mmCIF file with all atom_site columns, C-alpha atoms and ligand atoms in Angstrom:
data_model
loop_
_atom_site.group_PDB
_atom_site.id
_atom_site.type_symbol
_atom_site.label_atom_id
_atom_site.label_alt_id
_atom_site.label_comp_id
_atom_site.label_asym_id
_atom_site.label_entity_id
_atom_site.label_seq_id
_atom_site.pdbx_PDB_ins_code
_atom_site.Cartn_x
_atom_site.Cartn_y
_atom_site.Cartn_z
_atom_site.occupancy
_atom_site.B_iso_or_equiv
_atom_site.pdbx_formal_charge
_atom_site.auth_seq_id
_atom_site.auth_comp_id
_atom_site.auth_asym_id
_atom_site.auth_atom_id
_atom_site.pdbx_PDB_model_num
ATOM   1   C  CA  . MET A 1 1   ? 0.000  0.000   0.000  1.00 0.00 ? 12  MET A CA  1
ATOM   2   C  CA  . GLU A 1 2   ? 0.993  3.641   -0.414 1.00 0.00 ? 13  GLU A CA  1
ATOM   3   C  CA  . LEU A 1 3   ? 2.044  5.337   2.830  1.00 0.00 ? 14  LEU A CA  1
ATOM   4   C  CA  . ALA A 1 4   ? 2.750  8.701   1.175  1.00 0.00 ? 15  ALA A CA  1
ATOM   5   C  CA  . PRO A 1 5   ? 3.230  9.867   -2.421 1.00 0.00 ? 16  PRO A CA  1
ATOM   6   C  CA  . GLY A 1 6   ? 5.922  7.627   -3.925 1.00 0.00 ? 17  GLY A CA  1
ATOM   7   C  CA  . VAL A 1 7   ? 6.369  5.625   -0.721 1.00 0.00 ? 18  VAL A CA  1
ATOM   8   C  CA  . ARG A 1 8   ? 5.172  2.023   -0.401 1.00 0.00 ? 19  ARG A CA  1
ATOM   9   C  CA  . VAL A 1 9   ? 4.868  -0.223  2.627  1.00 0.00 ? 20  VAL A CA  1
ATOM   10  C  CA  . ALA A 1 10  ? 3.995  -3.904  3.062  1.00 0.00 ? 21  ALA A CA  1
ATOM   11  C  CA  . VAL A 1 11  ? 3.611  -6.297  5.980  1.00 0.00 ? 22  VAL A CA  1
ATOM   12  C  CA  . THR A 1 12  ? 4.144  -9.976  5.209  1.00 0.00 ? 23  THR A CA  1
ATOM   13  C  CA  . ASP A 1 13  ? 2.379  -12.788 7.048  1.00 0.00 ? 24  ASP A CA  1
ATOM   14  C  CA  . ARG A 1 14  ? 2.997  -16.498 7.498  1.00 0.00 ? 25  ARG A CA  1
ATOM   15  C  CA  . HIS A 1 15  ? 1.499  -17.452 4.144  1.00 0.00 ? 26  HIS A CA  1
ATOM   16  C  CA  . GLY A 1 16  ? 3.048  -17.753 0.692  1.00 0.00 ? 27  GLY A CA  1
ATOM   17  C  CA  . GLY A 1 17  ? 6.480  -19.296 1.360  1.00 0.00 ? 28  GLY A CA  1
ATOM   18  C  CA  . ILE A 1 18  ? 8.118  -22.712 1.319  1.00 0.00 ? 29  ILE A CA  1
ATOM   19  C  CA  . SER A 1 19  ? 9.199  -23.216 4.957  1.00 0.00 ? 30  SER A CA  1
ATOM   20  C  CA  . VAL A 1 20  ? 7.697  -26.206 6.724  1.00 0.00 ? 31  VAL A CA  1
ATOM   21  C  CA  . PRO A 1 21  ? 6.234  -26.377 10.280 1.00 0.00 ? 32  PRO A CA  1
ATOM   22  C  CA  . PRO A 1 22  ? 6.893  -24.962 12.797 1.00 0.00 ? 33  PRO A CA  1
ATOM   23  C  CA  . TYR A 1 23  ? 8.232  -22.220 10.496 1.00 0.00 ? 34  TYR A CA  1
ATOM   24  C  CA  . GLY A 1 24  ? 5.502  -22.514 7.856  1.00 0.00 ? 35  GLY A CA  1
ATOM   25  C  CA  . SER A 1 25  ? 5.442  -21.071 5.493  1.00 0.00 ? 36  SER A CA  1
ATOM   26  C  CA  . ARG A 1 26  ? 6.889  -17.621 4.732  1.00 0.00 ? 37  ARG A CA  1
ATOM   27  C  CA  . ASN A 1 27  ? 9.531  -17.339 7.443  1.00 0.00 ? 38  ASN A CA  1
ATOM   28  C  CA  . LEU A 1 28  ? 11.855 -14.407 6.647  1.00 0.00 ? 39  LEU A CA  1
ATOM   29  C  CA  . GLY A 1 29  ? 14.038 -14.653 9.776  1.00 0.00 ? 40  GLY A CA  1
ATOM   30  C  CA  . GLY A 1 30  ? 17.590 -15.786 9.112  1.00 0.00 ? 41  GLY A CA  1
ATOM   31  C  CA  . MET A 1 31  ? 18.685 -17.003 12.535 1.00 0.00 ? 42  MET A CA  1
ATOM   32  C  CA  . VAL A 1 32  ? 15.752 -18.910 13.974 1.00 0.00 ? 43  VAL A CA  1
ATOM   33  C  CA  . GLY A 1 33  ? 16.622 -22.527 13.119 1.00 0.00 ? 44  GLY A CA  1
ATOM   34  C  CA  . ASP A 1 34  ? 14.815 -22.806 9.805  1.00 0.00 ? 45  ASP A CA  1
ATOM   35  C  CA  . ASP A 1 35  ? 16.468 -24.161 6.636  1.00 0.00 ? 46  ASP A CA  1
ATOM   36  C  CA  . PRO A 1 36  ? 18.591 -21.218 5.317  1.00 0.00 ? 47  PRO A CA  1
ATOM   37  C  CA  . GLU A 1 37  ? 17.729 -22.142 1.730  1.00 0.00 ? 48  GLU A CA  1
ATOM   38  C  CA  . ALA A 1 38  ? 14.016 -21.901 2.491  1.00 0.00 ? 49  ALA A CA  1
ATOM   39  C  CA  . VAL A 1 39  ? 14.509 -18.486 4.136  1.00 0.00 ? 50  VAL A CA  1
ATOM   40  C  CA  . ARG A 1 40  ? 16.548 -17.335 1.132  1.00 0.00 ? 51  ARG A CA  1
ATOM   41  C  CA  . ALA A 1 41  ? 13.795 -18.460 -1.249 1.00 0.00 ? 52  ALA A CA  1
ATOM   42  C  CA  . ASN A 1 42  ? 11.101 -16.825 0.889  1.00 0.00 ? 53  ASN A CA  1
ATOM   43  C  CA  . ARG A 1 43  ? 13.011 -13.523 0.885  1.00 0.00 ? 54  ARG A CA  1
ATOM   44  C  CA  . ALA A 1 44  ? 13.541 -13.676 -2.889 1.00 0.00 ? 55  ALA A CA  1
ATOM   45  C  CA  . GLY A 1 45  ? 9.843  -14.399 -3.348 1.00 0.00 ? 56  GLY A CA  1
ATOM   46  C  CA  . VAL A 1 46  ? 8.880  -11.294 -1.371 1.00 0.00 ? 57  VAL A CA  1
ATOM   47  C  CA  . ALA A 1 47  ? 11.306 -9.122  -3.373 1.00 0.00 ? 58  ALA A CA  1
ATOM   48  C  CA  . ALA A 1 48  ? 9.834  -10.419 -6.635 1.00 0.00 ? 59  ALA A CA  1
ATOM   49  C  CA  . GLU A 1 49  ? 6.281  -9.897  -5.415 1.00 0.00 ? 60  GLU A CA  1
ATOM   50  C  CA  . LEU A 1 50  ? 6.981  -6.317  -4.341 1.00 0.00 ? 61  LEU A CA  1
ATOM   51  C  CA  . GLY A 1 51  ? 8.926  -5.555  -7.519 1.00 0.00 ? 62  GLY A CA  1
ATOM   52  C  CA  . VAL A 1 52  ? 11.974 -4.215  -5.663 1.00 0.00 ? 63  VAL A CA  1
ATOM   53  C  CA  . ARG A 1 53  ? 15.611 -4.657  -6.695 1.00 0.00 ? 64  ARG A CA  1
ATOM   54  C  CA  . GLY A 1 54  ? 16.658 -5.804  -3.249 1.00 0.00 ? 65  GLY A CA  1
ATOM   55  C  CA  . ILE A 1 55  ? 15.716 -5.973  0.422  1.00 0.00 ? 66  ILE A CA  1
ATOM   56  C  CA  . VAL A 1 56  ? 17.920 -4.811  3.300  1.00 0.00 ? 67  VAL A CA  1
ATOM   57  C  CA  . PHE A 1 57  ? 17.721 -7.242  6.221  1.00 0.00 ? 68  PHE A CA  1
ATOM   58  C  CA  . MET A 1 58  ? 19.533 -6.312  9.435  1.00 0.00 ? 69  MET A CA  1
ATOM   59  C  CA  . ARG A 1 59  ? 21.028 -8.507  12.156 1.00 0.00 ? 70  ARG A CA  1
ATOM   60  C  CA  . GLN A 1 60  ? 18.643 -7.189  14.790 1.00 0.00 ? 71  GLN A CA  1
ATOM   61  C  CA  . VAL A 1 61  ? 20.019 -7.090  18.324 1.00 0.00 ? 72  VAL A CA  1
ATOM   62  C  CA  . HIS A 1 62  ? 17.533 -4.835  20.172 1.00 0.00 ? 73  HIS A CA  1
ATOM   63  C  CA  . SER A 1 63  ? 19.901 -1.851  20.013 1.00 0.00 ? 74  SER A CA  1
ATOM   64  C  CA  . ALA A 1 64  ? 19.363 1.826   19.171 1.00 0.00 ? 75  ALA A CA  1
ATOM   65  C  CA  . ASP A 1 65  ? 21.950 1.715   16.346 1.00 0.00 ? 76  ASP A CA  1
ATOM   66  C  CA  . VAL A 1 66  ? 21.035 3.127   12.924 1.00 0.00 ? 77  VAL A CA  1
ATOM   67  C  CA  . ALA A 1 67  ? 22.875 3.253   9.581  1.00 0.00 ? 78  ALA A CA  1
ATOM   68  C  CA  . TYR A 1 68  ? 22.376 4.686   6.105  1.00 0.00 ? 79  TYR A CA  1
ATOM   69  C  CA  . VAL A 1 69  ? 22.214 1.947   3.451  1.00 0.00 ? 80  VAL A CA  1
ATOM   70  C  CA  . SER A 1 70  ? 22.369 1.916   -0.337 1.00 0.00 ? 81  SER A CA  1
ATOM   71  C  CA  . GLU A 1 71  ? 22.565 -1.855  -0.947 1.00 0.00 ? 82  GLU A CA  1
ATOM   72  C  CA  . PRO A 1 72  ? 21.433 -5.067  0.768  1.00 0.00 ? 83  PRO A CA  1
ATOM   73  C  CA  . PHE A 1 73  ? 23.961 -6.372  3.305  1.00 0.00 ? 84  PHE A CA  1
ATOM   74  C  CA  . GLY A 1 74  ? 24.161 -9.911  1.956  1.00 0.00 ? 85  GLY A CA  1
ATOM   75  C  CA  . ASP A 1 75  ? 24.792 -12.970 4.093  1.00 0.00 ? 86  ASP A CA  1
ATOM   76  C  CA  . ASP A 1 76  ? 26.526 -11.326 7.058  1.00 0.00 ? 87  ASP A CA  1
ATOM   77  C  CA  . PRO A 1 77  ? 24.612 -8.156  7.987  1.00 0.00 ? 88  PRO A CA  1
ATOM   78  C  CA  . PRO A 1 78  ? 25.943 -5.882  10.746 1.00 0.00 ? 89  PRO A CA  1
ATOM   79  C  CA  . ALA A 1 79  ? 24.214 -5.661  14.131 1.00 0.00 ? 90  ALA A CA  1
ATOM   80  C  CA  . LEU A 1 80  ? 21.703 -2.842  13.696 1.00 0.00 ? 91  LEU A CA  1
ATOM   81  C  CA  . ASP A 1 81  ? 18.094 -2.087  14.479 1.00 0.00 ? 92  ASP A CA  1
ATOM   82  C  CA  . GLY A 1 82  ? 17.469 0.841   12.153 1.00 0.00 ? 93  GLY A CA  1
ATOM   83  C  CA  . VAL A 1 83  ? 18.319 1.635   8.532  1.00 0.00 ? 94  VAL A CA  1
ATOM   84  C  CA  . PHE A 1 84  ? 17.388 4.402   6.117  1.00 0.00 ? 95  PHE A CA  1
ATOM   85  C  CA  . THR A 1 85  ? 17.929 5.168   2.445  1.00 0.00 ? 96  THR A CA  1
ATOM   86  C  CA  . THR A 1 86  ? 17.212 7.519   -0.443 1.00 0.00 ? 97  THR A CA  1
ATOM   87  C  CA  . GLU A 1 87  ? 17.642 4.749   -3.043 1.00 0.00 ? 98  GLU A CA  1
ATOM   88  C  CA  . PRO A 1 88  ? 14.502 4.002   -5.049 1.00 0.00 ? 99  PRO A CA  1
ATOM   89  C  CA  . GLY A 1 89  ? 13.474 0.358   -5.339 1.00 0.00 ? 100 GLY A CA  1
ATOM   90  C  CA  . LEU A 1 90  ? 15.480 -0.743  -2.305 1.00 0.00 ? 101 LEU A CA  1
ATOM   91  C  CA  . ALA A 1 91  ? 13.185 -2.135  0.382  1.00 0.00 ? 102 ALA A CA  1
ATOM   92  C  CA  . LEU A 1 92  ? 14.112 -1.913  4.069  1.00 0.00 ? 103 LEU A CA  1
ATOM   93  C  CA  . ALA A 1 93  ? 12.894 -4.738  6.304  1.00 0.00 ? 104 ALA A CA  1
ATOM   94  C  CA  . SER A 1 94  ? 12.248 -4.982  10.015 1.00 0.00 ? 105 SER A CA  1
ATOM   95  C  CA  . LEU A 1 95  ? 11.716 -8.582  11.102 1.00 0.00 ? 106 LEU A CA  1
ATOM   96  C  CA  . GLY A 1 96  ? 9.392  -9.398  13.931 1.00 0.00 ? 107 GLY A CA  1
ATOM   97  C  CA  . ALA A 1 97  ? 7.422  -12.004 15.816 1.00 0.00 ? 108 ALA A CA  1
ATOM   98  C  CA  . ASP A 1 98  ? 5.915  -9.658  18.467 1.00 0.00 ? 109 ASP A CA  1
ATOM   99  C  CA  . CYS A 1 99  ? 8.260  -6.654  18.094 1.00 0.00 ? 110 CYS A CA  1
ATOM   100 C  CA  . PRO A 1 100 ? 6.685  -3.840  16.047 1.00 0.00 ? 111 PRO A CA  1
ATOM   101 C  CA  . ALA A 1 101 ? 8.319  -2.549  12.885 1.00 0.00 ? 112 ALA A CA  1
ATOM   102 C  CA  . VAL A 1 102 ? 8.581  1.238   12.695 1.00 0.00 ? 113 VAL A CA  1
ATOM   103 C  CA  . LEU A 1 103 ? 8.418  2.469   9.083  1.00 0.00 ? 114 LEU A CA  1
ATOM   104 C  CA  . VAL A 1 104 ? 8.959  6.178   8.391  1.00 0.00 ? 115 VAL A CA  1
ATOM   105 C  CA  . ALA A 1 105 ? 9.147  8.347   5.293  1.00 0.00 ? 116 ALA A CA  1
ATOM   106 C  CA  . ASP A 1 106 ? 9.787  11.931  4.273  1.00 0.00 ? 117 ASP A CA  1
ATOM   107 C  CA  . PRO A 1 107 ? 8.138  11.965  0.834  1.00 0.00 ? 118 PRO A CA  1
ATOM   108 C  CA  . VAL A 1 108 ? 9.605  15.397  -0.010 1.00 0.00 ? 119 VAL A CA  1
ATOM   109 C  CA  . ALA A 1 109 ? 13.215 14.508  0.817  1.00 0.00 ? 120 ALA A CA  1
ATOM   110 C  CA  . ARG A 1 110 ? 12.522 11.079  -0.765 1.00 0.00 ? 121 ARG A CA  1
ATOM   111 C  CA  . MET A 1 111 ? 13.938 9.250   2.249  1.00 0.00 ? 122 MET A CA  1
ATOM   112 C  CA  . VAL A 1 112 ? 12.587 6.146   4.013  1.00 0.00 ? 123 VAL A CA  1
ATOM   113 C  CA  . GLY A 1 113 ? 13.614 4.304   7.174  1.00 0.00 ? 124 GLY A CA  1
ATOM   114 C  CA  . ALA A 1 114 ? 12.797 1.138   9.075  1.00 0.00 ? 125 ALA A CA  1
ATOM   115 C  CA  . ALA A 1 115 ? 13.424 0.168   12.682 1.00 0.00 ? 126 ALA A CA  1
ATOM   116 C  CA  . HIS A 1 116 ? 12.870 -2.878  14.880 1.00 0.00 ? 127 HIS A CA  1
ATOM   117 C  CA  . SER A 1 117 ? 11.373 -1.666  18.138 1.00 0.00 ? 128 SER A CA  1
ATOM   118 C  CA  . GLY A 1 118 ? 10.772 -4.484  20.595 1.00 0.00 ? 129 GLY A CA  1
ATOM   119 C  CA  . ARG A 1 119 ? 10.877 -4.007  24.346 1.00 0.00 ? 130 ARG A CA  1
ATOM   120 C  CA  . PRO A 1 120 ? 14.640 -3.272  24.712 1.00 0.00 ? 131 PRO A CA  1
ATOM   121 C  CA  . GLY A 1 121 ? 14.697 -1.167  21.524 1.00 0.00 ? 132 GLY A CA  1
ATOM   122 C  CA  . THR A 1 122 ? 11.726 0.893   22.634 1.00 0.00 ? 133 THR A CA  1
ATOM   123 C  CA  . GLU A 1 123 ? 13.388 1.370   26.006 1.00 0.00 ? 134 GLU A CA  1
ATOM   124 C  CA  . ALA A 1 124 ? 16.624 2.424   24.239 1.00 0.00 ? 135 ALA A CA  1
ATOM   125 C  CA  . GLY A 1 125 ? 14.751 4.754   21.862 1.00 0.00 ? 136 GLY A CA  1
ATOM   126 C  CA  . ILE A 1 126 ? 15.416 3.186   18.453 1.00 0.00 ? 137 ILE A CA  1
ATOM   127 C  CA  . ALA A 1 127 ? 12.486 5.069   16.839 1.00 0.00 ? 138 ALA A CA  1
ATOM   128 C  CA  . THR A 1 128 ? 13.848 8.354   18.179 1.00 0.00 ? 139 THR A CA  1
ATOM   129 C  CA  . ALA A 1 129 ? 17.345 7.473   16.922 1.00 0.00 ? 140 ALA A CA  1
ATOM   130 C  CA  . LEU A 1 130 ? 16.034 6.628   13.452 1.00 0.00 ? 141 LEU A CA  1
ATOM   131 C  CA  . VAL A 1 131 ? 14.165 9.927   13.066 1.00 0.00 ? 142 VAL A CA  1
ATOM   132 C  CA  . ALA A 1 132 ? 17.221 11.850  14.334 1.00 0.00 ? 143 ALA A CA  1
ATOM   133 C  CA  . ALA A 1 133 ? 19.545 10.076  11.891 1.00 0.00 ? 144 ALA A CA  1
ATOM   134 C  CA  . MET A 1 134 ? 17.203 10.799  8.981  1.00 0.00 ? 145 MET A CA  1
ATOM   135 C  CA  . ALA A 1 135 ? 16.825 14.441  10.040 1.00 0.00 ? 146 ALA A CA  1
ATOM   136 C  CA  . ALA A 1 136 ? 20.618 14.807  10.137 1.00 0.00 ? 147 ALA A CA  1
ATOM   137 C  CA  . LYS A 1 137 ? 20.665 13.751  6.458  1.00 0.00 ? 148 LYS A CA  1
ATOM   138 C  CA  . GLY A 1 138 ? 18.021 16.279  5.398  1.00 0.00 ? 149 GLY A CA  1
ATOM   139 C  CA  . ALA A 1 139 ? 14.643 14.800  6.264  1.00 0.00 ? 150 ALA A CA  1
ATOM   140 C  CA  . ALA A 1 140 ? 12.168 16.974  8.179  1.00 0.00 ? 151 ALA A CA  1
ATOM   141 C  CA  . PRO A 1 141 ? 10.140 15.288  10.948 1.00 0.00 ? 152 PRO A CA  1
ATOM   142 C  CA  . GLY A 1 142 ? 7.232  17.681  10.322 1.00 0.00 ? 153 GLY A CA  1
ATOM   143 C  CA  . ARG A 1 143 ? 6.869  16.220  6.816  1.00 0.00 ? 154 ARG A CA  1
ATOM   144 C  CA  . MET A 1 144 ? 7.288  12.595  7.882  1.00 0.00 ? 155 MET A CA  1
ATOM   145 C  CA  . VAL A 1 145 ? 4.660  9.884   7.920  1.00 0.00 ? 156 VAL A CA  1
ATOM   146 C  CA  . ALA A 1 146 ? 5.080  6.816   10.156 1.00 0.00 ? 157 ALA A CA  1
ATOM   147 C  CA  . LEU A 1 147 ? 3.500  3.389   10.301 1.00 0.00 ? 158 LEU A CA  1
ATOM   148 C  CA  . VAL A 1 148 ? 3.875  1.222   13.399 1.00 0.00 ? 159 VAL A CA  1
ATOM   149 C  CA  . GLY A 1 149 ? 3.464  -2.416  12.367 1.00 0.00 ? 160 GLY A CA  1
ATOM   150 C  CA  . PRO A 1 150 ? 1.842  -5.378  14.125 1.00 0.00 ? 161 PRO A CA  1
ATOM   151 C  CA  . GLY A 1 151 ? 3.135  -6.405  17.549 1.00 0.00 ? 162 GLY A CA  1
ATOM   152 C  CA  . ALA A 1 152 ? 2.156  -7.873  20.879 1.00 0.00 ? 163 ALA A CA  1
ATOM   153 C  CA  . CYS A 1 153 ? -0.603 -5.605  22.169 1.00 0.00 ? 164 CYS A CA  1
ATOM   154 C  CA  . GLY A 1 154 ? -0.823 -3.894  25.525 1.00 0.00 ? 165 GLY A CA  1
ATOM   155 C  CA  . ARG A 1 155 ? -3.609 -6.237  26.657 1.00 0.00 ? 166 ARG A CA  1
ATOM   156 C  CA  . CYS A 1 156 ? -1.554 -9.396  25.911 1.00 0.00 ? 167 CYS A CA  1
ATOM   157 C  CA  . TYR A 1 157 ? 2.092  -8.487  26.514 1.00 0.00 ? 168 TYR A CA  1
ATOM   158 C  CA  . GLU A 1 158 ? 2.478  -9.587  30.112 1.00 0.00 ? 169 GLU A CA  1
ATOM   159 C  CA  . VAL A 1 159 ? 5.748  -8.727  31.890 1.00 0.00 ? 170 VAL A CA  1
ATOM   160 C  CA  . PRO A 1 160 ? 7.030  -8.837  35.488 1.00 0.00 ? 171 PRO A CA  1
ATOM   161 C  CA  . ALA A 1 161 ? 5.964  -5.818  37.560 1.00 0.00 ? 172 ALA A CA  1
ATOM   162 C  CA  . GLU A 1 162 ? 9.590  -4.628  37.964 1.00 0.00 ? 173 GLU A CA  1
ATOM   163 C  CA  . LEU A 1 163 ? 10.096 -4.632  34.202 1.00 0.00 ? 174 LEU A CA  1
ATOM   164 C  CA  . ARG A 1 164 ? 6.949  -2.588  33.646 1.00 0.00 ? 175 ARG A CA  1
ATOM   165 C  CA  . GLU A 1 165 ? 8.211  -0.119  36.253 1.00 0.00 ? 176 GLU A CA  1
ATOM   166 C  CA  . ARG A 1 166 ? 11.591 0.194   34.606 1.00 0.00 ? 177 ARG A CA  1
ATOM   167 C  CA  . VAL A 1 167 ? 10.378 0.616   31.015 1.00 0.00 ? 178 VAL A CA  1
ATOM   168 C  CA  . ALA A 1 168 ? 7.596  3.012   31.995 1.00 0.00 ? 179 ALA A CA  1
ATOM   169 C  CA  . ALA A 1 169 ? 10.106 5.136   33.921 1.00 0.00 ? 180 ALA A CA  1
ATOM   170 C  CA  . ARG A 1 170 ? 11.749 5.861   30.552 1.00 0.00 ? 181 ARG A CA  1
ATOM   171 C  CA  . VAL A 1 171 ? 8.692  5.668   28.281 1.00 0.00 ? 182 VAL A CA  1
ATOM   172 C  CA  . PRO A 1 172 ? 5.612  6.363   30.448 1.00 0.00 ? 183 PRO A CA  1
ATOM   173 C  CA  . GLU A 1 173 ? 3.093  5.562   27.693 1.00 0.00 ? 184 GLU A CA  1
ATOM   174 C  CA  . THR A 1 174 ? 4.132  1.888   27.737 1.00 0.00 ? 185 THR A CA  1
ATOM   175 C  CA  . TRP A 1 175 ? 2.543  1.277   31.152 1.00 0.00 ? 186 TRP A CA  1
ATOM   176 C  CA  . SER A 1 176 ? -0.280 -1.218  30.658 1.00 0.00 ? 187 SER A CA  1
ATOM   177 C  CA  . THR A 1 177 ? -2.331 -4.021  32.185 1.00 0.00 ? 188 THR A CA  1
ATOM   178 C  CA  . THR A 1 178 ? -3.297 -7.313  30.549 1.00 0.00 ? 189 THR A CA  1
ATOM   179 C  CA  . SER A 1 179 ? -6.924 -8.222  29.940 1.00 0.00 ? 190 SER A CA  1
ATOM   180 C  CA  . TRP A 1 180 ? -6.472 -10.580 32.931 1.00 0.00 ? 191 TRP A CA  1
ATOM   181 C  CA  . GLN A 1 181 ? -5.296 -7.690  35.166 1.00 0.00 ? 192 GLN A CA  1
ATOM   182 C  CA  . THR A 1 182 ? -1.551 -8.345  35.425 1.00 0.00 ? 193 THR A CA  1
ATOM   183 C  CA  . PRO A 1 183 ? 1.385  -6.024  34.583 1.00 0.00 ? 194 PRO A CA  1
ATOM   184 C  CA  . ALA A 1 184 ? 1.911  -5.441  30.864 1.00 0.00 ? 195 ALA A CA  1
ATOM   185 C  CA  . LEU A 1 185 ? 3.657  -3.168  28.375 1.00 0.00 ? 196 LEU A CA  1
ATOM   186 C  CA  . ASP A 1 186 ? 2.044  -1.320  25.476 1.00 0.00 ? 197 ASP A CA  1
ATOM   187 C  CA  . LEU A 1 187 ? 4.978  -0.889  23.088 1.00 0.00 ? 198 LEU A CA  1
ATOM   188 C  CA  . ARG A 1 188 ? 2.757  0.608   20.382 1.00 0.00 ? 199 ARG A CA  1
ATOM   189 C  CA  . ALA A 1 189 ? 1.706  3.472   22.655 1.00 0.00 ? 200 ALA A CA  1
ATOM   190 C  CA  . GLY A 1 190 ? 5.321  4.044   23.684 1.00 0.00 ? 201 GLY A CA  1
ATOM   191 C  CA  . ILE A 1 191 ? 6.579  4.084   20.094 1.00 0.00 ? 202 ILE A CA  1
ATOM   192 C  CA  . GLU A 1 192 ? 3.842  6.476   18.999 1.00 0.00 ? 203 GLU A CA  1
ATOM   193 C  CA  . ALA A 1 193 ? 4.795  8.822   21.855 1.00 0.00 ? 204 ALA A CA  1
ATOM   194 C  CA  . GLN A 1 194 ? 8.451  8.665   20.797 1.00 0.00 ? 205 GLN A CA  1
ATOM   195 C  CA  . LEU A 1 195 ? 7.593  9.445   17.177 1.00 0.00 ? 206 LEU A CA  1
ATOM   196 C  CA  . ARG A 1 196 ? 5.368  12.365  18.169 1.00 0.00 ? 207 ARG A CA  1
ATOM   197 C  CA  . ALA A 1 197 ? 8.039  13.722  20.524 1.00 0.00 ? 208 ALA A CA  1
ATOM   198 C  CA  . ALA A 1 198 ? 10.468 13.559  17.586 1.00 0.00 ? 209 ALA A CA  1
ATOM   199 C  CA  . GLY A 1 199 ? 8.136  15.836  15.626 1.00 0.00 ? 210 GLY A CA  1
ATOM   200 C  CA  . ILE A 1 200 ? 6.124  13.398  13.480 1.00 0.00 ? 211 ILE A CA  1
ATOM   201 C  CA  . GLN A 1 201 ? 2.437  14.308  13.508 1.00 0.00 ? 212 GLN A CA  1
ATOM   202 C  CA  . ASP A 1 202 ? 1.141  11.665  11.072 1.00 0.00 ? 213 ASP A CA  1
ATOM   203 C  CA  . VAL A 1 203 ? 1.519  8.364   12.963 1.00 0.00 ? 214 VAL A CA  1
ATOM   204 C  CA  . ARG A 1 204 ? -0.502 5.410   11.648 1.00 0.00 ? 215 ARG A CA  1
ATOM   205 C  CA  . HIS A 1 205 ? -0.871 1.837   12.828 1.00 0.00 ? 216 HIS A CA  1
ATOM   206 C  CA  . ASP A 1 206 ? -1.254 -1.692  11.587 1.00 0.00 ? 217 ASP A CA  1
ATOM   207 C  CA  . ALA A 1 207 ? -2.632 -2.492  15.008 1.00 0.00 ? 218 ALA A CA  1
ATOM   208 C  CA  . ARG A 1 208 ? -2.959 -6.254  14.646 1.00 0.00 ? 219 ARG A CA  1
ATOM   209 C  CA  . CYS A 1 209 ? -1.807 -8.103  17.754 1.00 0.00 ? 220 CYS A CA  1
ATOM   210 C  CA  . THR A 1 210 ? 0.691  -10.839 16.895 1.00 0.00 ? 221 THR A CA  1
ATOM   211 C  CA  . ILE A 1 211 ? -0.285 -12.936 19.916 1.00 0.00 ? 222 ILE A CA  1
ATOM   212 C  CA  . GLU A 1 212 ? -3.941 -12.868 18.839 1.00 0.00 ? 223 GLU A CA  1
ATOM   213 C  CA  . SER A 1 213 ? -3.476 -13.115 15.048 1.00 0.00 ? 224 SER A CA  1
ATOM   214 C  CA  . ALA A 1 214 ? -2.946 -16.632 13.677 1.00 0.00 ? 225 ALA A CA  1
ATOM   215 C  CA  . GLU A 1 215 ? -1.811 -15.247 10.300 1.00 0.00 ? 226 GLU A CA  1
ATOM   216 C  CA  . LEU A 1 216 ? 1.272  -13.639 11.921 1.00 0.00 ? 227 LEU A CA  1
ATOM   217 C  CA  . TYR A 1 217 ? 4.232  -15.192 13.716 1.00 0.00 ? 228 TYR A CA  1
ATOM   218 C  CA  . SER A 1 218 ? 4.393  -14.677 17.473 1.00 0.00 ? 229 SER A CA  1
ATOM   219 C  CA  . HIS A 1 219 ? 7.352  -15.549 19.689 1.00 0.00 ? 230 HIS A CA  1
ATOM   220 C  CA  . ARG A 1 220 ? 5.083  -15.478 22.737 1.00 0.00 ? 231 ARG A CA  1
ATOM   221 C  CA  . ARG A 1 221 ? 2.587  -17.889 21.163 1.00 0.00 ? 232 ARG A CA  1
ATOM   222 C  CA  . GLU A 1 222 ? 4.898  -20.373 19.427 1.00 0.00 ? 233 GLU A CA  1
ATOM   223 C  CA  . GLN A 1 223 ? 8.531  -21.356 19.936 1.00 0.00 ? 234 GLN A CA  1
ATOM   224 C  CA  . PRO A 1 224 ? 10.304 -22.136 17.739 1.00 0.00 ? 235 PRO A CA  1
ATOM   225 C  CA  . GLY A 1 225 ? 8.634  -20.071 15.052 1.00 0.00 ? 236 GLY A CA  1
ATOM   226 C  CA  . GLY A 1 226 ? 9.292  -17.753 12.144 1.00 0.00 ? 237 GLY A CA  1
ATOM   227 C  CA  . ARG A 1 227 ? 9.514  -14.030 11.526 1.00 0.00 ? 238 ARG A CA  1
ATOM   228 C  CA  . PHE A 1 228 ? 7.413  -11.785 9.318  1.00 0.00 ? 239 PHE A CA  1
ATOM   229 C  CA  . ALA A 1 229 ? 8.546  -8.394  8.021  1.00 0.00 ? 240 ALA A CA  1
ATOM   230 C  CA  . GLY A 1 230 ? 7.417  -4.817  7.794  1.00 0.00 ? 241 GLY A CA  1
ATOM   231 C  CA  . LEU A 1 231 ? 8.874  -3.287  4.631  1.00 0.00 ? 242 LEU A CA  1
ATOM   232 C  CA  . ILE A 1 232 ? 9.172  0.238   3.227  1.00 0.00 ? 243 ILE A CA  1
ATOM   233 C  CA  . TRP A 1 233 ? 10.603 1.483   -0.066 1.00 0.00 ? 244 TRP A CA  1
ATOM   234 C  CA  . LEU A 1 234 ? 10.625 4.384   -2.516 1.00 0.00 ? 245 LEU A CA  1
ATOM   235 C  CA  . ALA A 1 235 ? 8.709  3.625   -5.689 1.00 0.00 ? 246 ALA A CA  1
HETATM 236 ZN ZN1 . ZN  B 2 .   ? -3.227 -8.785  22.006 1.00 0.00 ? 16  ZN  B ZN1 1
#
């Protein structure tokens, strides 16, 4: 779908690939125990379907580290959780199985970025770091549009009380309670607050909950399991 003029986004699901259970079928995660050849084929299939010349996959480590990219990394990507580019036809991927993808674009500067913002990344401020890195290269947060992808929702993502305390001390909007009245984190609310604080007014959501949605992979629901991707690229 079109996020902004000339900017496309897509969110894959578990259907359409060749991986077999428990990874079935479109697992895009490279380090989760699946057959590497199946993952490679699944990734190539997504690139062909989207009509992009390549996809940048990161080695995601729950950091707040961001880099500019102009080509896919290949078989040994660096440890990063955010990338951005001005190259048309180069898709940027954030893999997840409960951790939301953060996809941002400045359609005027023709710049797009993607970040992986799970619990540690949200705590470390990866979304904030991505917007700052893009702004330093000429993007303007006031012109940016953001999409926060599917993730574990604030009514399902149960955590120990001390962890909720700690994360909410840094990102107050994450404080939440499960539907069964135990401590939880609402990463989506925290990420939206970070994006707004960085100056982005147009923040949208693919608000599907991975734990509740059988068509998406969820680390909380199934282990081992695969990874889906949020993707953004310049047309
Ligand atoms: Zn949920």
